[in-house]
Short mmCIF file of C-alpha atoms in Angstrom, two decimals:
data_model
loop_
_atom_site.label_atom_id
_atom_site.label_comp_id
_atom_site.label_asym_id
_atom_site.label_seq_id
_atom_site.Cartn_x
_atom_site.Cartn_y
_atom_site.Cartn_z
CA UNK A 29 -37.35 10.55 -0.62
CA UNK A 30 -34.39 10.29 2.00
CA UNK A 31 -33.60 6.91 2.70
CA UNK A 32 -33.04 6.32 6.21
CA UNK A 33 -29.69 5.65 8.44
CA UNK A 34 -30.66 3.00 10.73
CA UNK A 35 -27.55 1.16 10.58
CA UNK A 36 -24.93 2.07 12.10
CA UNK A 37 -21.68 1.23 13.70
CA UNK A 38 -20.66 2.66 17.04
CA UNK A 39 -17.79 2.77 18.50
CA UNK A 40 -18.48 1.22 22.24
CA UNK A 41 -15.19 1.59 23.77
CA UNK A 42 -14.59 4.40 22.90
CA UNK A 43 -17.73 5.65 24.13
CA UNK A 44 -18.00 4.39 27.00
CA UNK A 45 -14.31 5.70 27.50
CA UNK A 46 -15.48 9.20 26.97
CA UNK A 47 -17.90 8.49 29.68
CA UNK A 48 -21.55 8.62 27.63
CA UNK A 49 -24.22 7.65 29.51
CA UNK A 50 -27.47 6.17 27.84
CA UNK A 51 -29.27 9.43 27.63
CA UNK A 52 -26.44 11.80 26.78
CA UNK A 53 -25.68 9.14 23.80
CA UNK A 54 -29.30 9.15 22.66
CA UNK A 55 -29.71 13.13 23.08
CA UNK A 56 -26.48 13.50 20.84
CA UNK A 57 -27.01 11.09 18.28
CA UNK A 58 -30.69 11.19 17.71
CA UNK A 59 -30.25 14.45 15.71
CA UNK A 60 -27.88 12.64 13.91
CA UNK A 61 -29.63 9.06 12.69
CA UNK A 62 -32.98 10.28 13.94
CA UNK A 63 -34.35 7.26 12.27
CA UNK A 64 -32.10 4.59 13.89
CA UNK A 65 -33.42 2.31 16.86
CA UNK A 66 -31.00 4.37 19.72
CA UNK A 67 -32.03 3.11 22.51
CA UNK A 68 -31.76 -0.64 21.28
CA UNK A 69 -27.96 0.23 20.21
CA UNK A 70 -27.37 1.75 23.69
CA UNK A 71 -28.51 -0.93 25.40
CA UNK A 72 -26.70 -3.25 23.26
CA UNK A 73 -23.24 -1.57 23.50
CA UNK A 74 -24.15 -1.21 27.54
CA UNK A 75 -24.31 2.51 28.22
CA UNK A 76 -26.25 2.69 31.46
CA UNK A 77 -28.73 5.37 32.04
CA UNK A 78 -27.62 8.48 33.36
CA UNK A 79 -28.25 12.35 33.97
CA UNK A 80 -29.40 14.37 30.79
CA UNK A 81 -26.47 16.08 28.97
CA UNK A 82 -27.84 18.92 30.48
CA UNK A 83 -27.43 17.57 34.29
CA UNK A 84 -24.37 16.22 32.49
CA UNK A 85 -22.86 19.40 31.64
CA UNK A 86 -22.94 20.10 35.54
CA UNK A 87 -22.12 17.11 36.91
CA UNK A 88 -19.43 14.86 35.16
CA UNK A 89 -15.83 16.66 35.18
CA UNK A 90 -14.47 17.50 31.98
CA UNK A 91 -12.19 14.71 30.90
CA UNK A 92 -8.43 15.26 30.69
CA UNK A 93 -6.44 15.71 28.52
CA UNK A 94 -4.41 12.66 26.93
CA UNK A 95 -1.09 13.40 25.90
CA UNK A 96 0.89 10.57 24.17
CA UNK A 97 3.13 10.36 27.67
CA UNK A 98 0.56 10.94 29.53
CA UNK A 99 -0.74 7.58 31.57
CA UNK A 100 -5.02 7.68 31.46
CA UNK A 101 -6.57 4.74 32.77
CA UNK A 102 -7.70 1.88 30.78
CA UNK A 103 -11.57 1.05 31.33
CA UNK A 104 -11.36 -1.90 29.10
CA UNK A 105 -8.35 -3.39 30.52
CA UNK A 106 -7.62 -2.52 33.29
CA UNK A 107 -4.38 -1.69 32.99
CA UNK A 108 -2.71 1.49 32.99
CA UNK A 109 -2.51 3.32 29.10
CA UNK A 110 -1.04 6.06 27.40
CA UNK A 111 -3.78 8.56 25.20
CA UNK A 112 -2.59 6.85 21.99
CA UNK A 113 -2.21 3.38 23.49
CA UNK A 114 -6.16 4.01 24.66
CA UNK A 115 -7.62 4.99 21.70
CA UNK A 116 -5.76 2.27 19.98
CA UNK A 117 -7.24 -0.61 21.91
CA UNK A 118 -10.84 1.30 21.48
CA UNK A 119 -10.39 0.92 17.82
CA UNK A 120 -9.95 -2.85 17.79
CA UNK A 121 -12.11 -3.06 19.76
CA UNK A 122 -14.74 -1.38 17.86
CA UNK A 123 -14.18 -3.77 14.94
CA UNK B 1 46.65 -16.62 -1.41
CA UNK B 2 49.14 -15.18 -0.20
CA UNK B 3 50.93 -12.07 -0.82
CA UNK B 4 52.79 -11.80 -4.59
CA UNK B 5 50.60 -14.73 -5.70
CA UNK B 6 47.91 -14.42 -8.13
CA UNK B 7 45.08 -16.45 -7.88
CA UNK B 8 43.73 -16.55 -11.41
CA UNK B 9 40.90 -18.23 -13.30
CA UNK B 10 39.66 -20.60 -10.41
CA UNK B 11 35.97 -20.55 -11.19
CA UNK B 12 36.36 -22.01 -14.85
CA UNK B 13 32.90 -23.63 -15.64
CA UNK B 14 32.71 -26.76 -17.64
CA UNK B 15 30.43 -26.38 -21.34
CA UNK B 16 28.39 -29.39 -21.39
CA UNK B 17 24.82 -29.35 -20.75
CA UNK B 18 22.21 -31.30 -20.05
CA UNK B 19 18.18 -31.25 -21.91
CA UNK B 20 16.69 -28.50 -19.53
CA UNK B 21 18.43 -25.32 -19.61
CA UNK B 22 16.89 -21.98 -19.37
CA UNK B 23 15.62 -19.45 -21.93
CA UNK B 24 14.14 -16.59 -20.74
CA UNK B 25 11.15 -15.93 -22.44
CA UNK B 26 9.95 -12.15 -23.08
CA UNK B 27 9.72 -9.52 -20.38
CA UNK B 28 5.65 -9.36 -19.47
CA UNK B 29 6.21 -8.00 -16.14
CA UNK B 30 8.23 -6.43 -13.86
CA UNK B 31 7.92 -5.88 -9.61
CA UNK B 32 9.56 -3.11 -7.86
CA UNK B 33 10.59 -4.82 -4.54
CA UNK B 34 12.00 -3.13 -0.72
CA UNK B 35 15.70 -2.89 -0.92
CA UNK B 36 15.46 -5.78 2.12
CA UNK B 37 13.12 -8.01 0.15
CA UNK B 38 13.92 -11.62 -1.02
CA UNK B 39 12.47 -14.59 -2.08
CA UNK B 40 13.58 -17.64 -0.14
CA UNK B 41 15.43 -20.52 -1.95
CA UNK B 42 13.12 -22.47 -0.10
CA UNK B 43 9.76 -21.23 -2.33
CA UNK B 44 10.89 -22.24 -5.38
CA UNK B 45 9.25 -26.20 -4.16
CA UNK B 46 6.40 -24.05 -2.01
CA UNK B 47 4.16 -22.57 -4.67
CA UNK B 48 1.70 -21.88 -1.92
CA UNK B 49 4.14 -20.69 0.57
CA UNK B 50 5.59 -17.70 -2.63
CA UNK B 51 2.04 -17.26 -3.37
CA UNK B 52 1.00 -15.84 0.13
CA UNK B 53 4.25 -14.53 0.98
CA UNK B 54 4.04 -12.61 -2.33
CA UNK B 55 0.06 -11.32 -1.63
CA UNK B 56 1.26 -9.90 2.01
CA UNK B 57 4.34 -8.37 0.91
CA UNK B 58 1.80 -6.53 -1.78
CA UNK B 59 -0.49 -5.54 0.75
CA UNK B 60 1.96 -4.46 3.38
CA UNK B 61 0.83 -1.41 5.36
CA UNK B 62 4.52 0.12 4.87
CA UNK B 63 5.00 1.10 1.70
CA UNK B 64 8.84 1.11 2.18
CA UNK B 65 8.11 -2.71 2.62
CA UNK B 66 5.49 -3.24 0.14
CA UNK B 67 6.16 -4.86 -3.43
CA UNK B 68 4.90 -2.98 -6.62
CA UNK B 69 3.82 -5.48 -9.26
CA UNK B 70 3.52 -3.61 -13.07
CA UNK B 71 2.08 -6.54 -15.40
CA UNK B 72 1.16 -6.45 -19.06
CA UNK B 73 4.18 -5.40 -20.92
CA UNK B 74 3.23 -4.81 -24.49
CA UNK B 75 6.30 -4.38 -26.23
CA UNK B 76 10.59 -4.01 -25.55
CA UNK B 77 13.17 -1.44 -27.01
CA UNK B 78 16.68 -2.29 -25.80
CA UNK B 79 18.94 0.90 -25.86
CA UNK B 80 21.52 -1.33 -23.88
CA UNK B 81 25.38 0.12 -24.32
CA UNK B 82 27.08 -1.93 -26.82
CA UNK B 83 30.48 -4.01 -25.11
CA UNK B 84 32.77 -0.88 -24.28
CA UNK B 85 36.54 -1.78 -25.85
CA UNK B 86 39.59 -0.03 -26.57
CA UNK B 87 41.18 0.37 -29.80
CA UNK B 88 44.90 0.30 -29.22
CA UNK B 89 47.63 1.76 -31.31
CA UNK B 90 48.48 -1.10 -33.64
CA UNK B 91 44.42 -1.56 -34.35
CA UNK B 92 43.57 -4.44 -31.84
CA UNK B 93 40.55 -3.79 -29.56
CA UNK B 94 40.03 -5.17 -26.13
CA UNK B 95 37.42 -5.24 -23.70
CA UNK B 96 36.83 -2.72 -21.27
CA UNK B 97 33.32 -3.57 -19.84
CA UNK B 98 30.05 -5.25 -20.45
CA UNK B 99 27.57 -1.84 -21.61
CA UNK B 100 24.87 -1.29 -18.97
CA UNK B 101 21.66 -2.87 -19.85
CA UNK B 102 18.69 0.19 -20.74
CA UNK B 103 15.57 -1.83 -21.50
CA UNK B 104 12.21 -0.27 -22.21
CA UNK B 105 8.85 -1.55 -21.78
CA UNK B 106 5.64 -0.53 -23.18
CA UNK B 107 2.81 -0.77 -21.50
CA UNK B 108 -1.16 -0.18 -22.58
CA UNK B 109 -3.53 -1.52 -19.64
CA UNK B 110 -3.61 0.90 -16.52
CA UNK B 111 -3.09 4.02 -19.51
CA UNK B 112 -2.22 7.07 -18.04
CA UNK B 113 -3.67 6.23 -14.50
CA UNK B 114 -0.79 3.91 -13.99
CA UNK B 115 1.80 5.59 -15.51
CA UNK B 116 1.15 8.44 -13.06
CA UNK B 117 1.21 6.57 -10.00
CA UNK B 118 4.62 4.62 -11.81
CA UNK B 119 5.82 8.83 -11.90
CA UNK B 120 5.47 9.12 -8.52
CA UNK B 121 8.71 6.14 -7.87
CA UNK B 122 11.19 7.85 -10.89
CA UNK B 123 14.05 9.51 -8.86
CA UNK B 124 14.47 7.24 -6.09
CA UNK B 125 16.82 4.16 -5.79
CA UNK B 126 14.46 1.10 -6.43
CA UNK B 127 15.30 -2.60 -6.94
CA UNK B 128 13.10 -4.80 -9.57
CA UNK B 129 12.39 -8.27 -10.15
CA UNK B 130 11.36 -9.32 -13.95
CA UNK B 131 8.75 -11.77 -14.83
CA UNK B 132 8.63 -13.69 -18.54
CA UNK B 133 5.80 -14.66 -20.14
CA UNK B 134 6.90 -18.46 -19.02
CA UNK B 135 6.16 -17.09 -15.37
CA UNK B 136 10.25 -17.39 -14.91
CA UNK B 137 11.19 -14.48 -11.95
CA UNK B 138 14.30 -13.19 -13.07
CA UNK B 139 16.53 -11.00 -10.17
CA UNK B 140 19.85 -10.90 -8.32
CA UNK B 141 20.33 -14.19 -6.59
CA UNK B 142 22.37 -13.25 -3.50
CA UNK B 143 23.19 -14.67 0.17
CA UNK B 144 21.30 -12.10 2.25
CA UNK B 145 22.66 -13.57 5.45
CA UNK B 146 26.12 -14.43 6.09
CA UNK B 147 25.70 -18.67 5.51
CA UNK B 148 22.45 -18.35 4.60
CA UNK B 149 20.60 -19.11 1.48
CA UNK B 150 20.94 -18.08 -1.58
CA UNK B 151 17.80 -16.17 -2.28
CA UNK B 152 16.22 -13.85 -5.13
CA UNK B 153 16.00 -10.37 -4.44
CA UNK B 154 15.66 -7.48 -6.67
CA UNK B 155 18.28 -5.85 -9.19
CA UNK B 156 19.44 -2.55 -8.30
CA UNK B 157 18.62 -0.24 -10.77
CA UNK B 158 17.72 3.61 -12.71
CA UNK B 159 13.85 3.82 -13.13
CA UNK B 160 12.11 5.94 -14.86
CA UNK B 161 8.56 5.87 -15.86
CA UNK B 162 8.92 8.40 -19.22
CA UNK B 163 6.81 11.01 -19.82
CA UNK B 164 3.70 9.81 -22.27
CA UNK B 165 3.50 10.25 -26.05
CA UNK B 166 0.07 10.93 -27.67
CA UNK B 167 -1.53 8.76 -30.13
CA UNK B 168 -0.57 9.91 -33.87
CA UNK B 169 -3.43 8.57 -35.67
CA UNK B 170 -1.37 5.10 -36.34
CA UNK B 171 0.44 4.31 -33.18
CA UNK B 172 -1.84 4.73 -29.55
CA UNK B 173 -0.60 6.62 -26.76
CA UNK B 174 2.70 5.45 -25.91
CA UNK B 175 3.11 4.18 -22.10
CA UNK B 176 7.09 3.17 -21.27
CA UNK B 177 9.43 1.80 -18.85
CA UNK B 178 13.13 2.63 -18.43
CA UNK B 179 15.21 0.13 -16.58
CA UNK B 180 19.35 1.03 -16.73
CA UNK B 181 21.38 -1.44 -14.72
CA UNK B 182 24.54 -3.20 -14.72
CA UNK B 183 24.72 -6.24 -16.14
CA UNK B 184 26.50 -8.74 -13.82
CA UNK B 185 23.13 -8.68 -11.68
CA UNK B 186 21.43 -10.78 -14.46
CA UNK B 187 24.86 -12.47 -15.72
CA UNK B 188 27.07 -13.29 -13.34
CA UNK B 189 24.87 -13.36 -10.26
CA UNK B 190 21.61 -14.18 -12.37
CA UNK B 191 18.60 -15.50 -10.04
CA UNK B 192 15.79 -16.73 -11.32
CA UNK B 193 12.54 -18.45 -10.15
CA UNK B 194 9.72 -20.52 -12.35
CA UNK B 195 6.07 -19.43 -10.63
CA UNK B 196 4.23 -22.80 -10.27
CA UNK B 197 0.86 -23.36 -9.02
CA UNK B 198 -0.90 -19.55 -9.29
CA UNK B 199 0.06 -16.62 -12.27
CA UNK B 200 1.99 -14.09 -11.34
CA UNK B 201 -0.55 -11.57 -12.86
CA UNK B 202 -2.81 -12.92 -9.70
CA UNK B 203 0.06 -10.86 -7.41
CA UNK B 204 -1.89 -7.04 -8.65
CA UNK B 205 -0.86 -3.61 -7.51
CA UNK B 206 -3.13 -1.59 -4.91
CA UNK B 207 -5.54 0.71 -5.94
CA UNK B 208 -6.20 4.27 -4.13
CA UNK B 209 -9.42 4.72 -2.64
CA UNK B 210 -9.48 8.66 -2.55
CA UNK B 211 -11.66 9.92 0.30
CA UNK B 212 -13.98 12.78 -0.93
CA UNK B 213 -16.59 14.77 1.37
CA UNK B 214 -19.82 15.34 0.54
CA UNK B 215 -21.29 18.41 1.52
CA UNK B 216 -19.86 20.31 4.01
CA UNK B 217 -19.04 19.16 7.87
CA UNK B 218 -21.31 19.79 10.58
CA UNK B 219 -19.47 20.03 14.60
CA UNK B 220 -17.69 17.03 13.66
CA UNK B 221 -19.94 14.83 11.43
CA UNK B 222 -18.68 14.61 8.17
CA UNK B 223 -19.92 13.32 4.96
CA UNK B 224 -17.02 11.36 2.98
CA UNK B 225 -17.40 9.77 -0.21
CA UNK B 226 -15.07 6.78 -1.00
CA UNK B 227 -14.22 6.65 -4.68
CA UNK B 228 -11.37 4.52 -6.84
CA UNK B 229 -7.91 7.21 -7.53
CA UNK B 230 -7.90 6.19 -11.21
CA UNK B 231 -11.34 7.02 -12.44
CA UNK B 232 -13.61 8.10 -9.44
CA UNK B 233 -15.56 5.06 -9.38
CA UNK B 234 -17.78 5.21 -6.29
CA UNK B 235 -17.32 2.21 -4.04
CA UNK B 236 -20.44 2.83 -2.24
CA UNK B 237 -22.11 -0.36 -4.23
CA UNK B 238 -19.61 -2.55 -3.72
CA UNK B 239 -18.58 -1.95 -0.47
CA UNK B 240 -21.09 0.12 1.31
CA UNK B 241 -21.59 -2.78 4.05
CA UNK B 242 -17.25 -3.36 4.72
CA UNK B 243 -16.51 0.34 5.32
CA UNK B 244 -19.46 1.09 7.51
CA UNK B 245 -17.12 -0.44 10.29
CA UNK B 246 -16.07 2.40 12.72
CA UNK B 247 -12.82 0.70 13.38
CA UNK B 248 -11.81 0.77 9.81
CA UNK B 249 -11.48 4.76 9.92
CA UNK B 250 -9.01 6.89 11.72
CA UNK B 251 -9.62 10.40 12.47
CA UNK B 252 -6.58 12.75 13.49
CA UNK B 253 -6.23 16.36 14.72
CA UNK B 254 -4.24 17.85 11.61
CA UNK B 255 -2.51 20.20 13.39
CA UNK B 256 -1.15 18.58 16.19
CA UNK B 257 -1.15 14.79 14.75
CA UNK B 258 -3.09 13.62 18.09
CA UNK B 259 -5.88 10.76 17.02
CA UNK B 260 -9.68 11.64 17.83
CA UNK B 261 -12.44 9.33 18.39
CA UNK B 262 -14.09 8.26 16.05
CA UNK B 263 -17.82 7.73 17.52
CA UNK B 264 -19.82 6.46 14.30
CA UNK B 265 -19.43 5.54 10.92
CA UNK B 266 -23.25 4.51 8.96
CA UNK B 267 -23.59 4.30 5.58
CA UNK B 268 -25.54 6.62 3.76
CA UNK B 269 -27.60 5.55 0.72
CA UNK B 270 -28.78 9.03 -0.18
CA UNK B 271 -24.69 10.23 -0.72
CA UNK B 272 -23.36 6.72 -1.61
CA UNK B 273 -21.01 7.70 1.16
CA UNK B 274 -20.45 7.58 4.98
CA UNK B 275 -21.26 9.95 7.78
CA UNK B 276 -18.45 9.72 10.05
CA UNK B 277 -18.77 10.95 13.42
CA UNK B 278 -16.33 12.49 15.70
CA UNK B 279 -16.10 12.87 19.52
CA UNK B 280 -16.46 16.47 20.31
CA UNK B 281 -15.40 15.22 24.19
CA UNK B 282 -12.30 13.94 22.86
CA UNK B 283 -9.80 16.15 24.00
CA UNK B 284 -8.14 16.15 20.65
CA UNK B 285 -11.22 17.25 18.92
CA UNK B 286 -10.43 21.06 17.62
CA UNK B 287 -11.74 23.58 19.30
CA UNK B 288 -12.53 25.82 16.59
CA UNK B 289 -15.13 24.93 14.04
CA UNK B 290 -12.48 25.49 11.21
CA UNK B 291 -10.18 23.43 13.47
CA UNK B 292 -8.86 20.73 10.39
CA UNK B 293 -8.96 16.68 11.20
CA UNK B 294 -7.23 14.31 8.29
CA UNK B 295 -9.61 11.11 8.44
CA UNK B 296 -8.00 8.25 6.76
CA UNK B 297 -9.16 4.56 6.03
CA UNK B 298 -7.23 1.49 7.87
CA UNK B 299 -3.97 -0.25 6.19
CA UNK B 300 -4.73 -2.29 3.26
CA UNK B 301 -3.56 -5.44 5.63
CA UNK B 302 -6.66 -4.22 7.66
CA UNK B 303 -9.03 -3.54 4.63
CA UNK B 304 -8.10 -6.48 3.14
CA UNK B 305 -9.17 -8.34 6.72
CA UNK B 306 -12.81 -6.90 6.33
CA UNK B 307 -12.89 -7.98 2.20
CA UNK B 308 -12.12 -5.12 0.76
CA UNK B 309 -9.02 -6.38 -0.75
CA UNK B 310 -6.52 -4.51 -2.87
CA UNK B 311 -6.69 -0.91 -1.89
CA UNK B 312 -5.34 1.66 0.06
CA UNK B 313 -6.93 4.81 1.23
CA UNK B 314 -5.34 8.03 0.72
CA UNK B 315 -5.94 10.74 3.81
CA UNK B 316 -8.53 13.41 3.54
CA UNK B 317 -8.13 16.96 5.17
CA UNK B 318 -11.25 18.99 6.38
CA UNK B 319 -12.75 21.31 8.86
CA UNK B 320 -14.37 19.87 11.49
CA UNK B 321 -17.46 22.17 11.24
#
């Protein structure tokens, strides 16, 4: 017998960098830990609800590209960040 | 000085001696150090203070800055070169130069695991720092900084980890050493250090963790497998709890060297392994399903900071699926 994933550590900055909303994070990852307790995790990391990832798909702009000069803004701080200087906070952050 | 003048024999040291003078003891280990490294004069009444220097300077993320303890020496075969002299035409000899020093060292603990990994240093310059079995650290005492101290750093040497000999039926498979240097590093400008307070066998090398996937990737969730470099132990049971941390993995786009998102990391009991997750959103994440990412574990300062101390984790390539 499988033993089930139900624990599991998300990365919430970067996340909620990428822009998931609630149900886009639940629709992706529930075929992934279909045991786990999703919605408690989303609500926990503070994805708010949003469109389906199909009313995604037509409504949130693609996301672009980060190249390591390129300035992206920083949801966590505020402040402005390169692509690698982003994903780097995300990380500690996501310890 | 001046010009025409010889200045000879200035440094004549006196021959008396008081009850403590030093012996070294027999080689038991040896530490391959960074060319920059030293020891400061200043440990030598700071047991503590060499203790964690030595444990971060073992654990340092750079491995052009990290030190390389080898411990358990077994047994020594000097090949050192004899005094070189002259004989001159009416039969007297005189000295030309101290011989080099060629010391081997045999080794059994770590077998051919270790002396593998020791392989991978022969051919490169390295610098080395001997231990006794008093705990005496034995280098090249130098002033690394104009009027600074004088510290212990590492001898510059040859090393070469030899190529192992198979047990004969009397002797087991031979392990060994070679260490050629000049002499005047351990004469003339000998350092040494007694290790108070902790063994210097506490100070141990890293150990891989090679990253192995399980199964094969599906649009960027991966299976990976974390298992010891010498003998493939799975580290699931000991560590299944400290690795399921997504921050402790690193996921990059092989190709162009960009990092991806890493979205997940759970452990999974039914691999004794981890399903990492990548963000397909990230616009780093390959396009093409055989699109490769190299996922790699954190620095072992940053493994050490979640208890798994004393490893490093080597890079794995795949497709993302």
């Amino acid at each position: 017998m499988k033993a089930p994933i139900t624990e599991i550590s998300f990365n919430a900055e970067g996340l909620k960098r990428l822009g998931y909303t609630k149900q886009q994070f639940i629709d992706e990852f529930s075929k992934i830990y279909p045991e786990a307790d999703l919605n408690a995790y989303a609500d926990n990391m503070g994805l708010i609800s949003g469109p389906t990832v199909e009313k995604a798909a037509a409504t949130f702009a693609p996301i672009p590209p980060a190249g390591p000069d390129e300035k992206v803004s920083d949801p966590i701080g505020g402040a402005a960040a390169t692509g690698k200087e982003a994903k780097t906070k995300e990380k500690e952050g996501g310890k | 000085m001046k010009v025409n003048e010889l200045v000879c024999a200035t440094d004549l040291r006196n021959t008396g001696y008081g009850s403590c003078v030093f012996n070294p003891g027999k080689i038991v280990s040896a530490i391959k150090v960074p060319t920059n490294f030293s020891i400061p004069d200043a440990f030598a009444t700071s047991p503590s203070q060499l203790r964690t220097y030595l444990d971060q300077a073992r654990l340092a993320d750079a491995p052009s800055q990290r030190i390389w303890p080898v411990h358990g020496f077994k047994a020594y075969t000097s090949s050192s070169e004899d005094l070189v002299q002259q004989t001159l035409g009416y039969g007297s000899q005189v000295p030309i130069r101290d011989g080099n020093y060629r010391w081997t060292f045999q080794f059994t603990d770590g077998g051919l695991c270790l002396l593998k990994a020791l392989q991978s240093h022969n051919f490169q310059s390295s610098r080395w720092i001997f231990v006794d079995d008093q705990g005496v650290m034995i280098g090249w005492r130098r002033q690394v900084a104009t009027g600074g101290s004088f510290d212990l750093t590492g001898i510059p040497l040859t090393f070469h980890a030899m190529k192992w000999d198979p047990n004969d039926g009397a002797n087991i498979a031979s392990y060994r050493l070679y260490f050629d240097f000049e002499p005047q590093y351990i004469n003339k400008y000998l350092g040494f250090l007694p290790v108070e307070g902790f063994a210097i066998q506490e100070i141990t090398g890293l150990q891989d963790i090679n990253l192995v996937q399980s199964g094969v990737s599906a649009a960027g969730v991966i299976k990976i497998l974390a298992k010891t470099g010498c003998d493939g132990s799975n580290l699931y049971d000991l560590y299944s709890t400290q690795l399921a941390a997504a921050g402790l993995w690193n996921a990059v786009n092989t190709s162009t060297g960009n990092a991806i998102t890493i979205t997940s990391v759970a452990a999974d009991a039914n691999v004794k392994g981890f399903t990492v997750t990548l963000s397909s959103a990230d616009p780093d994440y390959p396009g093409a399903a055989n699109g490769e990412v190299t996922i790699t574990l954190g620095g072992p300062t940053e493994l050490d900071a979640a208890d798994i101390s004393g490893f490093e984790g080597r890079p794995i390539t795949v497709v993302r699926g």
